[in-house]
C-alpha cells in the first residue's frame, strides 16, 4: 500500500506556550480549567506574564497539527502525513517549521504578515485550560489551498482530518476539501473540538457535518452539541448515536461517532449500535498534563485507520497515544512508539 501523503490535516497551527501555573493566575484572567477558548482583550497580557513568572515550554501545537504529528509518530513512515495552515513570518513561525520537519510531517504553511498564533496552556494539578490567540492562524485563505502544489496534497490524500476549530477561520476551505472527499469516496473526518464551536459556530458546523464520515469529540462537547440541537438528552451514548445518524452526503458508508470521556470508556456509535471501549487507566501521580490528550487520541486512531485496521484497533491506538501524551508535558512523545 502507498502511504506517502495518505493523511492530510488542515487547521490552526499555534505555538503552545505551556506552563504549570496557580489558581491565582487562573482567577486573575478569568480562566476555567478543562476549557478551550479564544483569547479576548482581557487575556492578551497573560502570554508575557506567563513567560516572565513561570517556567514556560514552547511546543508546536494547534489541535489538528497535534493529531497529525501523533499519527506521523505512530506510523513511523516519513511523509505519510501532510498539513496546511497559516503561520507568521517570525521566529515562532520558524520554530513551527523546524518542529514539523523534525516530526516528519510534510507541511505547506501559508505565511501571513501577522504574528504566528499562540496558545496559552495553563496547567494546574495535571488539568489544563487553553486560551488561543489565533493571530496569523486566523488568516488562512482558500486561495492558498487552490494553488496546484497544495491542492495536490488534497488529491493525494485518502483520509482527511480537519478539527472544528478551523470552522472559525476558513469554512470555504473545509467545504472545498469535504466536497472533494465525498466526490472521490475518500474518508473525511472532523471533531466537535470545543463547546464554543458547537454553540457559536453551529450553522457552519451543520453545513460540514453531512460530509463527515467520522466525528470525534469528548463528553462535554457532545452534551453541548445535544443541547444546541434541542435533543434534550445528556446521555453520551444516545448523543453519539444521534450524531452518527444525521443526514450524510456520501451514503456508501455509515458515519461513525467516537466520543472520549476522560477515564471513562470511549463511546463508538456505528450503524445503529453503540460499543464501549475501556481506556488505559493511569494512576494520578503519573499524570503530568492532559493538554493534547484528545488530539493524541485522534492521531493514534487515524494512524490505524489509514492502515485499514478495524475500529477496535483504531480506538486501542487512540487510547495508547493519549496515555503516552498525558504522562509528558505538552503534546510530546518519545522517539518511537511501542504500540502492539
PDB file of C-alpha atoms in Angstrom, residues 1-9 79-82 151-161 177-178 180-182 184-189 211 213-214 250 253 302 305-308:
ATOM      1  CA  UNK A   1       0.000   0.000   0.000  1.00  0.00           C
ATOM      2  CA  UNK A   2       1.251   3.508  -0.889  1.00  0.00           C
ATOM      3  CA  UNK A   3       1.428   5.594   2.303  1.00  0.00           C
ATOM      4  CA  UNK A   4       3.006   8.807   1.056  1.00  0.00           C
ATOM      5  CA  UNK A   5       0.617  11.687   1.779  1.00  0.00           C
ATOM      6  CA  UNK A   6      -2.193   9.274   2.725  1.00  0.00           C
ATOM      7  CA  UNK A   7      -3.396  11.507   5.589  1.00  0.00           C
ATOM      8  CA  UNK A   8      -3.966  15.262   5.259  1.00  0.00           C
ATOM      9  CA  UNK A   9      -4.777  17.688   8.058  1.00  0.00           C
ATOM     10  CA  UNK A  79       5.927  11.805   4.605  1.00  0.00           C
ATOM     11  CA  UNK A  80       2.806   9.696   5.312  1.00  0.00           C
ATOM     12  CA  UNK A  81       1.096  12.848   6.580  1.00  0.00           C
ATOM     13  CA  UNK A  82       0.638  16.391   5.237  1.00  0.00           C
ATOM     14  CA  UNK A 151      -4.303  21.034  -3.962  1.00  0.00           C
ATOM     15  CA  UNK A 152      -2.033  18.128  -4.990  1.00  0.00           C
ATOM     16  CA  UNK A 153      -1.870  17.189  -1.276  1.00  0.00           C
ATOM     17  CA  UNK A 154      -5.680  17.010  -1.201  1.00  0.00           C
ATOM     18  CA  UNK A 155      -5.754  14.841  -4.318  1.00  0.00           C
ATOM     19  CA  UNK A 156      -3.073  12.516  -2.947  1.00  0.00           C
ATOM     20  CA  UNK A 157      -4.705  12.026   0.465  1.00  0.00           C
ATOM     21  CA  UNK A 158      -7.165   9.197   1.039  1.00  0.00           C
ATOM     22  CA  UNK A 159      -8.002  10.325   4.573  1.00  0.00           C
ATOM     23  CA  UNK A 160      -8.594  13.918   5.670  1.00  0.00           C
ATOM     24  CA  UNK A 161      -8.884  15.335   9.183  1.00  0.00           C
ATOM     25  CA  UNK A 177     -11.991  19.578   0.765  1.00  0.00           C
ATOM     26  CA  UNK A 178     -15.176  17.948   2.131  1.00  0.00           C
ATOM     27  CA  UNK A 180     -13.788  16.606  -2.930  1.00  0.00           C
ATOM     28  CA  UNK A 181     -13.716  13.774  -0.352  1.00  0.00           C
ATOM     29  CA  UNK A 182     -17.391  12.935  -0.955  1.00  0.00           C
ATOM     30  CA  UNK A 184     -13.914  10.763  -4.669  1.00  0.00           C
ATOM     31  CA  UNK A 185     -15.205   8.449  -1.905  1.00  0.00           C
ATOM     32  CA  UNK A 186     -12.395   9.431   0.470  1.00  0.00           C
ATOM     33  CA  UNK A 187     -12.758   9.406   4.253  1.00  0.00           C
ATOM     34  CA  UNK A 188     -13.392  12.859   5.724  1.00  0.00           C
ATOM     35  CA  UNK A 189     -13.125  13.213   9.497  1.00  0.00           C
ATOM     36  CA  UNK A 211     -19.739  15.282   4.663  1.00  0.00           C
ATOM     37  CA  UNK A 213     -17.557  10.011   7.799  1.00  0.00           C
ATOM     38  CA  UNK A 214     -16.138  10.078  11.335  1.00  0.00           C
ATOM     39  CA  UNK A 250     -21.809  10.099   0.766  1.00  0.00           C
ATOM     40  CA  UNK A 253     -20.591   4.246   4.182  1.00  0.00           C
ATOM     41  CA  UNK A 302      -6.089   7.792  12.432  1.00  0.00           C
ATOM     42  CA  UNK A 305      -7.500   3.855  10.206  1.00  0.00           C
ATOM     43  CA  UNK A 306      -5.201   4.686   7.272  1.00  0.00           C
ATOM     44  CA  UNK A 307      -3.875   1.117   7.516  1.00  0.00           C
ATOM     45  CA  UNK A 308      -7.486  -0.120   7.195  1.00  0.00           C
TER      46      UNK A 308
END
